[in-house]
mmCIF file of C-alpha atoms in Angstrom:
data_model
loop_
_atom_site.group_PDB
_atom_site.id
_atom_site.type_symbol
_atom_site.label_atom_id
_atom_site.label_comp_id
_atom_site.label_asym_id
_atom_site.label_seq_id
_atom_site.Cartn_x
_atom_site.Cartn_y
_atom_site.Cartn_z
ATOM 1 C CA MET A 17 48.321 -21.889 -38.506
ATOM 2 C CA SER A 18 47.414 -23.316 -35.179
ATOM 3 C CA PRO A 19 45.594 -26.980 -35.747
ATOM 4 C CA LEU A 20 41.929 -27.291 -35.492
ATOM 5 C CA PRO A 21 40.983 -28.693 -32.277
ATOM 6 C CA ALA A 22 39.459 -32.353 -32.019
ATOM 7 C CA THR A 23 36.354 -31.425 -30.729
ATOM 8 C CA MET A 24 34.026 -28.366 -30.640
ATOM 9 C CA HIS A 25 30.954 -27.226 -28.662
ATOM 10 C CA ALA A 26 27.541 -26.758 -30.994
ATOM 11 C CA ALA A 27 23.805 -26.386 -30.247
ATOM 12 C CA VAL A 28 21.765 -29.028 -31.326
ATOM 13 C CA LEU A 29 17.804 -28.876 -31.473
ATOM 14 C CA ARG A 30 17.113 -32.242 -30.064
ATOM 15 C CA ALA A 31 13.027 -31.830 -29.950
ATOM 16 C CA PRO A 32 11.196 -28.857 -30.695
ATOM 17 C CA GLY A 33 11.489 -26.194 -28.080
ATOM 18 C CA GLU A 34 14.299 -28.447 -26.675
ATOM 19 C CA VAL A 35 18.136 -27.097 -26.983
ATOM 20 C CA GLU A 36 21.342 -28.517 -25.301
ATOM 21 C CA ILE A 37 25.042 -28.118 -25.982
ATOM 22 C CA ARG A 38 27.222 -31.297 -27.128
ATOM 23 C CA GLU A 39 30.547 -31.808 -27.862
ATOM 24 C CA LEU A 40 31.054 -32.946 -31.598
ATOM 25 C CA PRO A 41 34.043 -33.986 -33.299
ATOM 26 C CA THR A 42 35.618 -30.308 -35.416
ATOM 27 C CA PRO A 43 34.740 -30.878 -39.018
ATOM 28 C CA HIS A 44 37.745 -30.824 -41.557
ATOM 29 C CA PRO A 45 38.159 -29.385 -44.987
ATOM 30 C CA GLY A 46 38.106 -31.748 -47.644
ATOM 31 C CA PRO A 47 39.732 -30.727 -51.473
ATOM 32 C CA GLY A 48 38.024 -27.566 -52.404
ATOM 33 C CA GLU A 49 36.740 -26.618 -49.194
ATOM 34 C CA VAL A 50 37.103 -24.539 -46.154
ATOM 35 C CA VAL A 51 36.354 -24.678 -42.081
ATOM 36 C CA VAL A 52 34.646 -21.178 -40.710
ATOM 37 C CA ARG A 53 35.321 -20.569 -37.312
ATOM 38 C CA VAL A 54 31.128 -19.097 -36.527
ATOM 39 C CA ARG A 55 31.552 -15.679 -34.658
ATOM 40 C CA ALA A 56 28.088 -14.809 -34.692
ATOM 41 C CA CYS A 57 25.012 -16.744 -35.225
ATOM 42 C CA GLY A 58 21.288 -15.321 -35.506
ATOM 43 C CA ILE A 59 18.265 -17.510 -34.635
ATOM 44 C CA CYS A 60 15.885 -17.433 -37.390
ATOM 45 C CA GLY A 61 11.735 -17.928 -37.131
ATOM 46 C CA SER A 62 12.080 -21.108 -38.875
ATOM 47 C CA ASP A 63 14.264 -22.497 -35.903
ATOM 48 C CA LEU A 64 11.274 -21.924 -33.608
ATOM 49 C CA MET A 65 8.707 -23.568 -35.796
ATOM 50 C CA ASP A 66 7.876 -26.475 -34.298
ATOM 51 C CA TRP A 67 6.283 -28.044 -37.336
ATOM 52 C CA TYR A 68 9.465 -27.161 -39.284
ATOM 53 C CA VAL A 69 12.163 -28.468 -37.617
ATOM 54 C CA ALA A 70 10.156 -31.521 -36.171
ATOM 55 C CA PRO A 71 11.169 -34.126 -38.902
ATOM 56 C CA ARG A 72 14.765 -33.036 -38.689
ATOM 57 C CA THR A 73 15.507 -33.323 -35.296
ATOM 58 C CA PRO A 74 18.016 -34.074 -33.591
ATOM 59 C CA PHE A 75 20.526 -31.327 -35.662
ATOM 60 C CA VAL A 76 22.579 -28.368 -34.906
ATOM 61 C CA PHE A 77 20.184 -25.547 -35.936
ATOM 62 C CA GLY A 78 21.028 -22.158 -37.003
ATOM 63 C CA HIS A 79 22.041 -20.910 -40.322
ATOM 64 C CA GLU A 80 22.326 -16.966 -40.066
ATOM 65 C CA LEU A 81 26.161 -16.833 -39.648
ATOM 66 C CA SER A 82 29.496 -15.129 -40.366
ATOM 67 C CA GLY A 83 33.085 -16.063 -39.350
ATOM 68 C CA GLU A 84 36.563 -16.295 -40.511
ATOM 69 C CA ILE A 85 38.061 -18.765 -42.002
ATOM 70 C CA ALA A 86 40.077 -21.291 -39.877
ATOM 71 C CA ALA A 87 41.475 -24.474 -42.589
ATOM 72 C CA VAL A 88 41.782 -24.135 -45.918
ATOM 73 C CA GLY A 89 41.390 -27.697 -47.951
ATOM 74 C CA GLU A 90 43.624 -28.721 -50.851
ATOM 75 C CA GLY A 91 42.925 -26.658 -53.773
ATOM 76 C CA VAL A 92 41.540 -23.765 -52.615
ATOM 77 C CA THR A 93 42.468 -20.431 -54.178
ATOM 78 C CA GLY A 94 41.371 -16.873 -53.370
ATOM 79 C CA TRP A 95 40.722 -17.847 -49.609
ATOM 80 C CA ARG A 96 42.926 -17.450 -46.885
ATOM 81 C CA VAL A 97 43.028 -18.335 -43.313
ATOM 82 C CA GLY A 98 41.719 -15.248 -41.050
ATOM 83 C CA ASP A 99 39.513 -14.050 -44.026
ATOM 84 C CA PRO A 100 36.234 -12.879 -42.574
ATOM 85 C CA VAL A 101 33.449 -14.001 -44.213
ATOM 86 C CA PHE A 102 29.552 -14.763 -44.586
ATOM 87 C CA VAL A 103 28.653 -17.946 -45.532
ATOM 88 C CA HIS A 104 25.257 -18.820 -46.859
ATOM 89 C CA HIS A 105 23.709 -22.199 -45.921
ATOM 90 C CA HIS A 106 22.882 -23.070 -49.419
ATOM 91 C CA ALA A 107 24.054 -22.485 -53.053
ATOM 92 C CA PRO A 108 22.812 -22.956 -56.580
ATOM 93 C CA CYS A 109 24.777 -24.585 -59.683
ATOM 94 C CA GLY A 110 24.176 -21.668 -61.753
ATOM 95 C CA ASP A 111 23.481 -23.450 -65.057
ATOM 96 C CA CYS A 112 20.554 -25.682 -64.622
ATOM 97 C CA ALA A 113 16.489 -24.304 -65.966
ATOM 98 C CA ALA A 114 15.697 -22.951 -62.787
ATOM 99 C CA CYS A 115 18.563 -20.806 -62.395
ATOM 100 C CA LEU A 116 18.789 -19.412 -65.697
ATOM 101 C CA ARG A 117 15.413 -18.448 -64.810
ATOM 102 C CA GLY A 118 16.617 -16.530 -61.807
ATOM 103 C CA ASP A 119 14.766 -19.538 -59.401
ATOM 104 C CA GLU A 120 17.727 -20.621 -57.622
ATOM 105 C CA VAL A 121 15.908 -21.947 -54.897
ATOM 106 C CA HIS A 122 14.512 -24.269 -56.693
ATOM 107 C CA CYS A 123 17.545 -25.473 -58.245
ATOM 108 C CA ALA A 124 18.490 -29.243 -56.839
ATOM 109 C CA ALA A 125 21.981 -28.436 -55.730
ATOM 110 C CA TRP A 126 20.942 -25.158 -53.932
ATOM 111 C CA ARG A 127 18.527 -27.747 -52.276
ATOM 112 C CA ALA A 128 20.840 -30.491 -51.380
ATOM 113 C CA SER A 129 23.571 -28.142 -50.263
ATOM 114 C CA ARG A 130 24.002 -27.427 -46.685
ATOM 115 C CA LEU A 131 26.899 -26.716 -43.944
ATOM 116 C CA GLU A 132 28.269 -29.085 -41.567
ATOM 117 C CA PRO A 133 27.075 -29.718 -38.827
ATOM 118 C CA GLY A 134 24.900 -26.404 -38.944
ATOM 119 C CA GLY A 135 25.392 -22.526 -37.886
ATOM 120 C CA MET A 136 25.415 -22.800 -34.390
ATOM 121 C CA ALA A 137 28.226 -24.581 -33.614
ATOM 122 C CA GLU A 138 32.347 -23.465 -33.032
ATOM 123 C CA TYR A 139 33.343 -24.429 -36.696
ATOM 124 C CA VAL A 140 31.128 -25.665 -39.997
ATOM 125 C CA ARG A 141 32.643 -27.123 -42.729
ATOM 126 C CA VAL A 142 31.760 -25.452 -46.082
ATOM 127 C CA PRO A 143 31.483 -27.506 -49.444
ATOM 128 C CA SER A 144 33.085 -26.558 -52.983
ATOM 129 C CA GLY A 145 29.713 -25.154 -54.293
ATOM 130 C CA ILE A 146 28.820 -23.105 -51.500
ATOM 131 C CA LEU A 147 32.245 -21.914 -50.988
ATOM 132 C CA HIS A 148 32.587 -20.600 -54.832
ATOM 133 C CA ARG A 149 28.854 -19.731 -55.429
ATOM 134 C CA ASP A 150 27.571 -17.758 -51.996
ATOM 135 C CA THR A 151 30.549 -17.118 -49.468
ATOM 136 C CA LEU A 152 31.051 -13.705 -49.243
ATOM 137 C CA ARG A 153 34.204 -11.603 -47.875
ATOM 138 C CA LEU A 154 33.529 -9.028 -45.372
ATOM 139 C CA PRO A 155 33.872 -5.349 -46.715
ATOM 140 C CA PRO A 156 35.718 -2.955 -44.420
ATOM 141 C CA GLY A 157 33.339 -1.919 -41.239
ATOM 142 C CA VAL A 158 31.430 -4.479 -41.308
ATOM 143 C CA GLY A 159 31.109 -6.599 -38.068
ATOM 144 C CA PHE A 160 30.547 -10.369 -37.341
ATOM 145 C CA ASP A 161 27.273 -9.344 -35.948
ATOM 146 C CA ASP A 162 26.419 -7.250 -38.905
ATOM 147 C CA ALA A 163 27.293 -9.771 -41.110
ATOM 148 C CA ALA A 164 25.200 -12.611 -39.388
ATOM 149 C CA LEU A 165 22.062 -10.601 -40.833
ATOM 150 C CA THR A 166 22.609 -11.007 -44.604
ATOM 151 C CA GLU A 167 21.003 -14.245 -45.310
ATOM 152 C CA PRO A 168 17.583 -12.742 -43.307
ATOM 153 C CA VAL A 169 17.729 -9.337 -44.979
ATOM 154 C CA ALA A 170 18.634 -11.123 -48.310
ATOM 155 C CA CYS A 171 15.264 -12.857 -48.010
ATOM 156 C CA ALA A 172 13.409 -9.179 -47.544
ATOM 157 C CA VAL A 173 15.631 -8.203 -50.479
ATOM 158 C CA LYS A 174 14.261 -11.247 -52.889
ATOM 159 C CA ALA A 175 10.737 -10.863 -51.644
ATOM 160 C CA LEU A 176 10.726 -6.951 -52.281
ATOM 161 C CA ARG A 177 12.266 -7.048 -55.805
ATOM 162 C CA ARG A 178 9.595 -9.601 -56.587
ATOM 163 C CA ALA A 179 7.005 -7.372 -55.616
ATOM 164 C CA ASP A 180 8.506 -4.596 -57.383
ATOM 165 C CA ARG A 181 8.918 -6.258 -60.416
ATOM 166 C CA LEU A 182 5.100 -7.550 -60.416
ATOM 167 C CA LEU A 183 3.877 -3.996 -59.546
ATOM 168 C CA THR A 184 5.434 -2.616 -62.259
ATOM 169 C CA GLY A 185 3.798 -4.906 -64.770
ATOM 170 C CA LEU A 186 0.461 -4.199 -63.307
ATOM 171 C CA GLU A 187 1.042 -0.832 -63.079
ATOM 172 C CA ALA A 188 0.311 1.334 -66.579
ATOM 173 C CA ARG A 189 2.511 3.892 -65.459
ATOM 174 C CA GLY A 190 4.985 1.380 -64.043
ATOM 175 C CA GLN A 191 5.918 2.454 -60.507
ATOM 176 C CA GLY A 192 6.162 -0.550 -58.945
ATOM 177 C CA LEU A 193 7.529 -0.399 -55.254
ATOM 178 C CA GLY A 194 8.455 3.232 -55.534
ATOM 179 C CA GLY A 195 5.556 5.319 -54.530
ATOM 180 C CA ALA A 196 3.409 2.432 -53.401
ATOM 181 C CA ARG A 197 1.487 2.268 -50.635
ATOM 182 C CA VAL A 198 2.523 -0.543 -47.941
ATOM 183 C CA LEU A 199 1.099 -2.731 -45.305
ATOM 184 C CA LEU A 200 3.381 -4.957 -43.202
ATOM 185 C CA LEU A 201 1.487 -7.602 -40.820
ATOM 186 C CA GLY A 202 3.805 -8.513 -38.219
ATOM 187 C CA ALA A 203 6.654 -5.769 -37.407
ATOM 188 C CA GLY A 204 8.958 -8.833 -35.630
ATOM 189 C CA PHE A 205 12.873 -8.771 -37.167
ATOM 190 C CA SER A 206 11.505 -9.518 -40.687
ATOM 191 C CA GLY A 207 8.888 -6.881 -40.908
ATOM 192 C CA GLN A 208 11.053 -4.301 -39.224
ATOM 193 C CA VAL A 209 13.581 -5.533 -42.373
ATOM 194 C CA LEU A 210 11.105 -5.394 -44.862
ATOM 195 C CA GLY A 211 9.651 -1.965 -43.492
ATOM 196 C CA THR A 212 13.305 -0.431 -43.509
ATOM 197 C CA LEU A 213 14.035 -1.751 -47.273
ATOM 198 C CA ALA A 214 10.683 -0.810 -48.484
ATOM 199 C CA ARG A 215 11.132 2.954 -47.044
ATOM 200 C CA ARG A 216 14.683 2.794 -48.872
ATOM 201 C CA TRP A 217 13.189 1.150 -51.617
ATOM 202 C CA GLY A 218 11.096 4.545 -52.152
ATOM 203 C CA ALA A 219 7.572 3.556 -50.898
ATOM 204 C CA ARG A 220 5.194 6.459 -50.452
ATOM 205 C CA GLU A 221 3.594 5.265 -47.245
ATOM 206 C CA LEU A 222 3.890 2.727 -45.059
ATOM 207 C CA LEU A 223 1.771 1.106 -42.478
ATOM 208 C CA ALA A 224 2.907 -1.470 -39.484
ATOM 209 C CA VAL A 225 0.471 -3.847 -37.865
ATOM 210 C CA ASP A 226 1.215 -5.631 -34.595
ATOM 211 C CA PRO A 227 -0.382 -6.565 -31.565
ATOM 212 C CA SER A 228 2.958 -5.996 -29.573
ATOM 213 C CA SER A 229 3.070 -1.930 -28.283
ATOM 214 C CA GLU A 230 7.411 -2.684 -28.224
ATOM 215 C CA ARG A 231 7.319 -3.975 -31.862
ATOM 216 C CA ARG A 232 4.783 -0.988 -32.816
ATOM 217 C CA ASP A 233 7.428 1.484 -31.319
ATOM 218 C CA LEU A 234 10.279 0.055 -33.194
ATOM 219 C CA ALA A 235 8.487 -0.012 -35.954
ATOM 220 C CA ARG A 236 7.755 4.092 -35.882
ATOM 221 C CA ARG A 237 11.562 4.368 -37.124
ATOM 222 C CA TRP A 238 10.270 3.684 -40.728
ATOM 223 C CA ALA A 239 6.451 3.477 -40.553
ATOM 224 C CA THR A 240 3.803 6.278 -41.818
ATOM 225 C CA THR A 241 1.390 4.850 -39.452
ATOM 226 C CA VAL A 242 1.434 2.122 -36.741
ATOM 227 C CA LEU A 243 -1.404 -0.215 -35.729
ATOM 228 C CA HIS A 244 -3.004 -2.478 -33.443
ATOM 229 C CA PRO A 245 -4.517 -5.774 -35.481
ATOM 230 C CA GLU A 246 -8.016 -4.737 -34.360
ATOM 231 C CA ALA A 247 -7.785 -1.321 -36.070
ATOM 232 C CA VAL A 248 -6.839 -2.787 -39.503
ATOM 233 C CA ALA A 249 -9.489 -2.439 -42.286
ATOM 234 C CA SER A 250 -9.336 -1.863 -45.836
ATOM 235 C CA HIS A 251 -6.606 0.925 -46.533
ATOM 236 C CA GLU A 252 -6.596 0.355 -50.119
ATOM 237 C CA VAL A 253 -2.781 -0.243 -50.105
ATOM 238 C CA ASP A 254 -1.040 -1.249 -53.000
ATOM 239 C CA LEU A 255 0.912 -4.055 -51.442
ATOM 240 C CA ALA A 256 0.273 -5.776 -48.263
ATOM 241 C CA VAL A 257 3.279 -8.186 -46.773
ATOM 242 C CA VAL A 258 2.177 -10.894 -44.677
ATOM 243 C CA ALA A 259 5.280 -11.624 -42.222
ATOM 244 C CA VAL A 260 3.806 -13.259 -39.699
ATOM 245 C CA ALA A 261 2.751 -17.222 -39.820
ATOM 246 C CA SER A 262 -0.699 -16.522 -39.631
ATOM 247 C CA PRO A 263 -3.984 -17.669 -42.050
ATOM 248 C CA GLN A 264 -6.583 -14.920 -40.449
ATOM 249 C CA ALA A 265 -3.325 -12.513 -41.472
ATOM 250 C CA VAL A 266 -3.467 -13.248 -44.847
ATOM 251 C CA ALA A 267 -7.042 -12.794 -44.704
ATOM 252 C CA THR A 268 -6.464 -9.273 -43.070
ATOM 253 C CA ALA A 269 -4.049 -8.705 -46.189
ATOM 254 C CA VAL A 270 -6.976 -9.594 -48.611
ATOM 255 C CA ARG A 271 -9.138 -7.199 -47.316
ATOM 256 C CA ALA A 272 -6.675 -4.074 -46.627
ATOM 257 C CA VAL A 273 -5.133 -4.499 -50.305
ATOM 258 C CA ARG A 274 -6.676 -2.521 -53.208
ATOM 259 C CA SER A 275 -8.473 -4.026 -56.150
ATOM 260 C CA GLY A 276 -5.949 -5.491 -58.719
ATOM 261 C CA GLY A 277 -3.349 -5.079 -55.516
ATOM 262 C CA VAL A 278 -0.649 -7.599 -54.603
ATOM 263 C CA VAL A 279 -0.342 -9.828 -51.052
ATOM 264 C CA LEU A 280 2.870 -11.034 -50.257
ATOM 265 C CA LEU A 281 3.520 -14.189 -47.983
ATOM 266 C CA TYR A 282 6.394 -13.932 -46.824
ATOM 267 C CA ALA A 283 6.087 -16.067 -43.608
ATOM 268 C CA PRO A 284 5.494 -20.124 -44.349
ATOM 269 C CA LEU A 285 2.302 -21.671 -42.846
ATOM 270 C CA PRO A 286 2.131 -25.414 -41.891
ATOM 271 C CA PRO A 287 1.714 -27.960 -44.821
ATOM 272 C CA GLY A 288 -1.999 -28.352 -45.124
ATOM 273 C CA SER A 289 -3.027 -25.057 -43.682
ATOM 274 C CA PRO A 290 -6.222 -23.504 -45.251
ATOM 275 C CA LEU A 291 -6.371 -20.038 -45.912
ATOM 276 C CA PRO A 292 -9.829 -18.631 -44.919
ATOM 277 C CA LEU A 293 -10.217 -16.362 -48.749
ATOM 278 C CA ASP A 294 -13.181 -16.154 -50.894
ATOM 279 C CA ALA A 295 -12.077 -17.144 -54.447
ATOM 280 C CA HIS A 296 -14.773 -15.021 -55.680
ATOM 281 C CA GLU A 297 -13.451 -12.015 -54.030
ATOM 282 C CA LEU A 298 -10.040 -12.751 -55.342
ATOM 283 C CA PHE A 299 -11.193 -13.263 -58.761
ATOM 284 C CA PHE A 300 -13.066 -10.178 -59.391
ATOM 285 C CA ARG A 301 -10.863 -7.691 -57.661
ATOM 286 C CA GLU A 302 -8.128 -9.186 -59.572
ATOM 287 C CA ILE A 303 -5.963 -9.519 -56.145
ATOM 288 C CA THR A 304 -2.368 -11.188 -56.835
ATOM 289 C CA LEU A 305 -0.968 -13.595 -54.007
ATOM 290 C CA LEU A 306 2.788 -14.029 -54.226
ATOM 291 C CA PRO A 307 4.905 -16.014 -52.269
ATOM 292 C CA SER A 308 8.538 -15.496 -52.019
ATOM 293 C CA TYR A 309 11.003 -18.308 -49.926
ATOM 294 C CA SER A 310 14.559 -18.182 -49.049
ATOM 295 C CA ALA A 311 17.281 -15.891 -50.878
ATOM 296 C CA GLY A 312 19.991 -16.595 -53.888
ATOM 297 C CA PRO A 313 23.620 -15.268 -54.711
ATOM 298 C CA ARG A 314 22.368 -11.966 -56.097
ATOM 299 C CA ASP A 315 20.030 -11.538 -53.236
ATOM 300 C CA THR A 316 23.058 -12.125 -50.326
ATOM 301 C CA ARG A 317 25.470 -9.452 -52.701
ATOM 302 C CA GLU A 318 22.535 -6.937 -52.410
ATOM 303 C CA ALA A 319 21.716 -7.660 -48.827
ATOM 304 C CA LEU A 320 25.966 -7.158 -47.682
ATOM 305 C CA ARG A 321 25.405 -4.220 -50.032
ATOM 306 C CA TRP A 322 22.826 -2.531 -48.113
ATOM 307 C CA ILE A 323 24.748 -3.744 -44.597
ATOM 308 C CA ALA A 324 27.744 -2.118 -45.318
ATOM 309 C CA GLU A 325 26.130 1.221 -46.664
ATOM 310 C CA GLY A 326 24.605 1.497 -42.826
ATOM 311 C CA GLU A 327 20.999 0.957 -43.908
ATOM 312 C CA ILE A 328 20.622 -2.258 -41.961
ATOM 313 C CA ARG A 329 23.059 -2.796 -38.854
ATOM 314 C CA ALA A 330 23.189 -4.968 -36.082
ATOM 315 C CA THR A 331 23.019 -1.731 -33.560
ATOM 316 C CA GLU A 332 19.321 -1.428 -34.890
ATOM 317 C CA PHE A 333 17.772 -4.993 -35.327
ATOM 318 C CA VAL A 334 19.665 -7.091 -32.634
ATOM 319 C CA THR A 335 17.957 -7.019 -29.160
ATOM 320 C CA HIS A 336 19.593 -9.863 -27.382
ATOM 321 C CA ARG A 337 22.835 -11.273 -27.581
ATOM 322 C CA PHE A 338 24.195 -14.471 -25.712
ATOM 323 C CA PRO A 339 27.687 -16.635 -25.573
ATOM 324 C CA LEU A 340 27.391 -20.208 -26.874
ATOM 325 C CA ARG A 341 27.038 -21.552 -23.489
ATOM 326 C CA GLN A 342 23.537 -19.658 -23.105
ATOM 327 C CA VAL A 343 22.339 -20.563 -26.104
ATOM 328 C CA GLN A 344 19.087 -22.304 -24.254
ATOM 329 C CA GLU A 345 18.373 -18.675 -22.734
ATOM 330 C CA ALA A 346 18.882 -17.604 -26.099
ATOM 331 C CA TYR A 347 16.181 -20.094 -27.441
ATOM 332 C CA ARG A 348 13.961 -19.573 -24.949
ATOM 333 C CA THR A 349 14.303 -15.524 -25.387
ATOM 334 C CA ALA A 350 13.721 -15.607 -28.874
ATOM 335 C CA ARG A 351 10.562 -18.079 -28.654
ATOM 336 C CA ALA A 352 9.165 -15.941 -26.232
ATOM 337 C CA GLY A 353 8.613 -12.996 -29.208
ATOM 338 C CA GLY A 354 7.570 -9.920 -27.541
ATOM 339 C CA PRO A 355 10.468 -7.174 -27.332
ATOM 340 C CA ALA A 356 12.986 -9.567 -28.765
ATOM 341 C CA LEU A 357 13.528 -8.958 -32.314
ATOM 342 C CA LYS A 358 16.819 -10.673 -33.270
ATOM 343 C CA VAL A 359 18.456 -13.218 -30.969
ATOM 344 C CA LEU A 360 22.483 -13.280 -32.118
ATOM 345 C CA VAL A 361 24.735 -15.856 -30.272
ATOM 346 C CA GLU A 362 28.357 -14.532 -30.248
ATOM 347 C CA MET A 363 30.998 -17.230 -30.090
ATOM 348 C CA PRO A 364 34.308 -14.525 -29.544
#
């Protein structure tokens, strides 16, 4: 094995909307750890939210990554240099009360764990907890660009599983998401993945809503009907998914869902955001608001299975690719939205 280089390049978000490439010391593995050479890293919607990133700047952004093991620390077994992997940026302990009830993202260890220095770098150090609990070897035929979608797809898997469980409990027949009418507000990357998976889950009818004609056209791959937001009315859907960070979209979802239905809150809003909702309507129509945040180990495993089976592949969802040296342009492209779904930074 060649020794790790003394320095590497990384993309630093120095302030909201401002990205620069810096030369940083290459991390080295400690006992029980590995260093992964990053081969691909996606830009997440959260990387573009000024209110979300501002308290942490400057930092190496990016957490949707895949790569290959470049160095192995003392005591590590089962992993070798060259192994292709997906690496989650958080991992739970697996033993606390939150983990035992299935709420891994509320585990203290999950929230404290992280990659050093961040995904948008040539190398990252993977601590022992993440290595053993949520680092996955890539199946044959899954490329690094495909694998970089694992984390965001896992978030969609978790959200739909929660909605399916809730709908099953609400329905006397227990049909859940299978056979449901589903409205997706927002046809960006997350909306496209949620719609694709909901169709595979057995949803009876899928309505996609987005102001972008390009995104509505892409949604025709899985949607029964595509609509401009101005055309949305009461559609009596069983599940309305809000995949855009907009209080008005939440209100639209409540109007569109049937009495006794579920509104899935998928996109986060800034702290203190009021929702223009009528508590009287929520109560008497018995509408359930269901938030879903991030994902855990069982979700990443299911997501990678969907990817390996070809249900979700980079060729269909990655619209723009850039090398690390052009990361500023990559960030601007993702921030502009429009035809850009998933922007991927590749480090071949």
